[in-house]
Coordinates of N, CA, C and O in Angstrom, one line a residue:
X3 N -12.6 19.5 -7.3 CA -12.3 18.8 -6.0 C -12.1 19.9 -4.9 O -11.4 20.9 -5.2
X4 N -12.7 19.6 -3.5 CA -11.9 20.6 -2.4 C -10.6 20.9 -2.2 O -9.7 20.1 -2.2
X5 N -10.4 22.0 -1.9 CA -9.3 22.2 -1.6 C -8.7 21.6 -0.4 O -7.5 21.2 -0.6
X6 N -9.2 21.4 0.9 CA -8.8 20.2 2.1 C -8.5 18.8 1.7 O -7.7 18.1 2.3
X7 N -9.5 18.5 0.5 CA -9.5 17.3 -0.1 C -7.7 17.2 -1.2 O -6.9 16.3 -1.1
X8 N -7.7 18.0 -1.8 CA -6.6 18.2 -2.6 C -5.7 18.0 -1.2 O -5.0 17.0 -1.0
X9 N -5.7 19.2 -0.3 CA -4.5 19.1 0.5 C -3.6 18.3 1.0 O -2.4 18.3 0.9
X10 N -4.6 17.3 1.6 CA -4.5 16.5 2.5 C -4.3 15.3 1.5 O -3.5 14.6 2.1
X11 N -4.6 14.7 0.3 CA -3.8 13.9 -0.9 C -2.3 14.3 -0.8 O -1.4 13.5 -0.5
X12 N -2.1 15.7 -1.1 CA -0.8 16.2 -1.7 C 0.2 16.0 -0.3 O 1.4 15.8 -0.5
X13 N -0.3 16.1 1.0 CA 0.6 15.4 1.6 C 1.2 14.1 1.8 O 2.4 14.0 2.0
X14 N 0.4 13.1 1.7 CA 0.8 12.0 1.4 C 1.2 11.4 -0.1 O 0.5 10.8 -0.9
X15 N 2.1 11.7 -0.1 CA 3.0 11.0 -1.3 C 2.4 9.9 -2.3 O 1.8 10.0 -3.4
X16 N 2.6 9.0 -1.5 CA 1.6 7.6 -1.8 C 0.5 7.4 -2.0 O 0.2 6.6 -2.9
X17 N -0.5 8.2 -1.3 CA -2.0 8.9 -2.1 C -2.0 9.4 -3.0 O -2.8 9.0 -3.8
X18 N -1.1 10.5 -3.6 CA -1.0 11.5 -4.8 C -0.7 10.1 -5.5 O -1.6 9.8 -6.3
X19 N 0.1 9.5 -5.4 CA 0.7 8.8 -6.7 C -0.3 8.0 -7.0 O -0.5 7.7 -8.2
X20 N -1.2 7.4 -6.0 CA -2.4 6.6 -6.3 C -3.7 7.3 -7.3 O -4.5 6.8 -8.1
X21 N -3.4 8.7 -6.8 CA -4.4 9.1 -7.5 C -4.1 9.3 -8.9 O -5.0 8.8 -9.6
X22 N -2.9 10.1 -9.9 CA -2.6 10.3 -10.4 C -2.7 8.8 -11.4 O -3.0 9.1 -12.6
X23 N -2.4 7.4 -11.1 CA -3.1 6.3 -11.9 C -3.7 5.9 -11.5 O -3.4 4.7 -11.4
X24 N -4.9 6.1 -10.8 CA -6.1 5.7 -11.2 C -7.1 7.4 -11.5 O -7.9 7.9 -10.7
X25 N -6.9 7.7 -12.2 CA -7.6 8.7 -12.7 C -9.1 9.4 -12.1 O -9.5 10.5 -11.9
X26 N -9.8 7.7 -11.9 CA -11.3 7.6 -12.0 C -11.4 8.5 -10.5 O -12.3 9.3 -10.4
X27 N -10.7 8.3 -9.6 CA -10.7 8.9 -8.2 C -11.1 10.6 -8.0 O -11.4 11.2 -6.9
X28 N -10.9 10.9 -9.0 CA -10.4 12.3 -9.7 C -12.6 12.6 -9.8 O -13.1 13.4 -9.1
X29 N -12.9 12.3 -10.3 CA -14.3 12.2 -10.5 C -15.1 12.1 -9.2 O -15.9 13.0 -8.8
X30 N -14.6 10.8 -8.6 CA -14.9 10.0 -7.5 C -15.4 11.3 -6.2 O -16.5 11.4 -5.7
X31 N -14.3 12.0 -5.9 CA -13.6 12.9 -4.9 C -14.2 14.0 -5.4 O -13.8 14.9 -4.6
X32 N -15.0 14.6 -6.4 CA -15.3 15.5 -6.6 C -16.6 15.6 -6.7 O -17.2 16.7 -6.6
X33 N -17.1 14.4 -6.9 CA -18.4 14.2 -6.4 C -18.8 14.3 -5.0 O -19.6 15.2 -4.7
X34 N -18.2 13.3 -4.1 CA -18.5 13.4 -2.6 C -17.2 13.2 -2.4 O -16.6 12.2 -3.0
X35 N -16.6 13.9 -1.6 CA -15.6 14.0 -0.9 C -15.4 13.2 0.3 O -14.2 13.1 0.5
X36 N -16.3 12.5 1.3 CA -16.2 11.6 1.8 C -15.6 10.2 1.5 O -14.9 9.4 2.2
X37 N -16.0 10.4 0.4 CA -15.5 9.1 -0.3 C -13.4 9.0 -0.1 O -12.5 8.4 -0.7
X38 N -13.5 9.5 0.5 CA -11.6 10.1 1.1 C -10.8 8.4 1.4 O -9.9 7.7 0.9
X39 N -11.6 8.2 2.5 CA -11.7 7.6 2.9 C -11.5 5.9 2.3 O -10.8 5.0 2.8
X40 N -12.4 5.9 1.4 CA -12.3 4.4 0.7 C -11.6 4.8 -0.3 O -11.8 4.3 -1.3
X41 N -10.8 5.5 -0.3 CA -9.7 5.8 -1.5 C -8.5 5.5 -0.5 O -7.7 4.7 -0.9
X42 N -8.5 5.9 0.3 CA -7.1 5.5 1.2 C -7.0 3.8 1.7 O -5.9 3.5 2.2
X43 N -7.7 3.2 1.8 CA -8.6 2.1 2.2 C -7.8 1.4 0.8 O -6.9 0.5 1.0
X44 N -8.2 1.7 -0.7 CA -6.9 1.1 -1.9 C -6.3 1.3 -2.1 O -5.7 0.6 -2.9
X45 N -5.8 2.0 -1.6 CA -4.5 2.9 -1.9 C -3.7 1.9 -0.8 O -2.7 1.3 -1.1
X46 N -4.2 1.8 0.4 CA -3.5 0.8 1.5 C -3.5 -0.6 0.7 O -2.4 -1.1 1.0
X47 N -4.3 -1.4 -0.1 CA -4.2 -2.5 -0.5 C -3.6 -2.5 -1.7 O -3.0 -3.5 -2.0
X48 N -3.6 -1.4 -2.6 CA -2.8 -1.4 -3.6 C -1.5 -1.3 -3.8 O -0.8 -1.5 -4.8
X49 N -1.2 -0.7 -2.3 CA 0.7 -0.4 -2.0 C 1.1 -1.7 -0.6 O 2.1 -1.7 0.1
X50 N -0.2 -2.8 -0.6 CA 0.5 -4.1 0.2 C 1.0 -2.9 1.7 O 2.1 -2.9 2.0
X51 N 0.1 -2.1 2.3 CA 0.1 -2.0 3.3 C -0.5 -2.1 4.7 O -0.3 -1.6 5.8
X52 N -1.8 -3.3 4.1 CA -2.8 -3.7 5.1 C -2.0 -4.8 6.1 O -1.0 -5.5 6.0
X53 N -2.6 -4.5 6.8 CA -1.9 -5.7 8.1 C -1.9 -7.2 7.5 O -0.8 -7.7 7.6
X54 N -2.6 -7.9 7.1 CA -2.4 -9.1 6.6 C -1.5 -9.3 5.4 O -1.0 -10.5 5.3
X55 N -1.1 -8.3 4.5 CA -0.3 -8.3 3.9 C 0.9 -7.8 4.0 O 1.7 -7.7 3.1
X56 N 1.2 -7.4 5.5 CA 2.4 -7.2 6.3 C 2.8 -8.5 6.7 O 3.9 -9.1 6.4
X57 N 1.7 -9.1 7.5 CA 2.1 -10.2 8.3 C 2.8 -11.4 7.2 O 3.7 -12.2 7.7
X58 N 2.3 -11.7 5.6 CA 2.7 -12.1 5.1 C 4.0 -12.2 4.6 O 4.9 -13.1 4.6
X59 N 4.0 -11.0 4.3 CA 5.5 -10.2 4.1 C 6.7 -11.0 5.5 O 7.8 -11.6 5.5
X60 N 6.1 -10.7 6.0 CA 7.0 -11.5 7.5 C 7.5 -12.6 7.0 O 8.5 -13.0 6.4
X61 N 5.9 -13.2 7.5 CA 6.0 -14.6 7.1 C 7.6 -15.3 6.5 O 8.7 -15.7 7.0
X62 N 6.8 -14.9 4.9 CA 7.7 -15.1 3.7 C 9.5 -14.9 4.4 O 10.3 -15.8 4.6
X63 N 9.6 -13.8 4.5 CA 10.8 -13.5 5.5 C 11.5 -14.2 6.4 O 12.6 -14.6 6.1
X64 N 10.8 -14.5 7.4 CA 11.0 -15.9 8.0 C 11.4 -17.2 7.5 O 12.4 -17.9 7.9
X65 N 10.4 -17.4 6.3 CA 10.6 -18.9 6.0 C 11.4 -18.8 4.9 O 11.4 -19.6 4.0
X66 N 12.3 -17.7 4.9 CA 13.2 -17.5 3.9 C 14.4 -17.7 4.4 O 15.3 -18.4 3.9
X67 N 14.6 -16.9 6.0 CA 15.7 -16.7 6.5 C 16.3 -18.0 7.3 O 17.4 -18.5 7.6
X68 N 14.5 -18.6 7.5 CA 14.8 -20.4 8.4 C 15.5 -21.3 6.9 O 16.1 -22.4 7.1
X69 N 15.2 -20.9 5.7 CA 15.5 -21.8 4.7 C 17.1 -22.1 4.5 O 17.8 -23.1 4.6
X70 N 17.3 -20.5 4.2 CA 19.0 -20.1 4.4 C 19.7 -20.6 5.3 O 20.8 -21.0 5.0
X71 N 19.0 -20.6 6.9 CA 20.0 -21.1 7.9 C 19.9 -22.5 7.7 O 21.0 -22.7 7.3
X72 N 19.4 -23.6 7.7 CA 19.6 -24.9 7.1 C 19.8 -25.5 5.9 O 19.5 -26.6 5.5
X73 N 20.4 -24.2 5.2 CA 21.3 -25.2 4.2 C 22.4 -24.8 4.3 O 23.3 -25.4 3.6
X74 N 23.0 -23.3 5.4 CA 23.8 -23.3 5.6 C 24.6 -24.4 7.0 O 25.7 -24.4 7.4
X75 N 23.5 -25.0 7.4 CA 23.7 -25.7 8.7 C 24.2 -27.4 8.0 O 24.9 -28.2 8.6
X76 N 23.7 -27.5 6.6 CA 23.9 -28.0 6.2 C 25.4 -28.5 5.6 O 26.1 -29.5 5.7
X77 N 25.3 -27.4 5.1 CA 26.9 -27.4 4.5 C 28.1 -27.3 5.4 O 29.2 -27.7 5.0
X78 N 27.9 -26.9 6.6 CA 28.8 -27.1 7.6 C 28.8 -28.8 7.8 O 29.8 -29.4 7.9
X79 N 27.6 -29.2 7.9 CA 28.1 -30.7 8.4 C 28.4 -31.6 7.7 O 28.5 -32.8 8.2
X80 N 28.6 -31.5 6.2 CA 29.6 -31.9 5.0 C 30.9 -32.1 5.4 O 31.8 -32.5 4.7

């Protein structure tokens, strides 16, 4: 593998560790190194850091914290 290609993994934390189990990446990157790119691209979907699975993340959050507040709204008017 390159060494810019190595580097620039080993800075990102979360890349290394992606790489390290999925092995295959290891082949992948050493073949064409462009391929950088669609490795960070799963690495983003596999650590739930794409925008839609942020916004979900919200979501959920939301309809967690609106759940909470009406059953505490609730129990007040007992």
């Amino acid at each position: 593998m390159r060494t810019e290609v190595i580097q620039h993994i080993r800075t990102q934390p979360e890349l290394w560790r992606y790489l390290r189990m999925h092995p295959s990446w290891y082949r992948k990157l050493s073949r064409s190194p462009e391929a950088l790119g669609e490795m960070e691209k799963e690495a983003k979907v596999f650590y739930g850091k794409t925008f839609p699975q942020r916004m979900d993340r919200i979501q959920n959050n939301v309809n967690l914290a609106a759940m909470l507040f009406d059953m505490v709204r609730q129990m007040g008017q007992q």
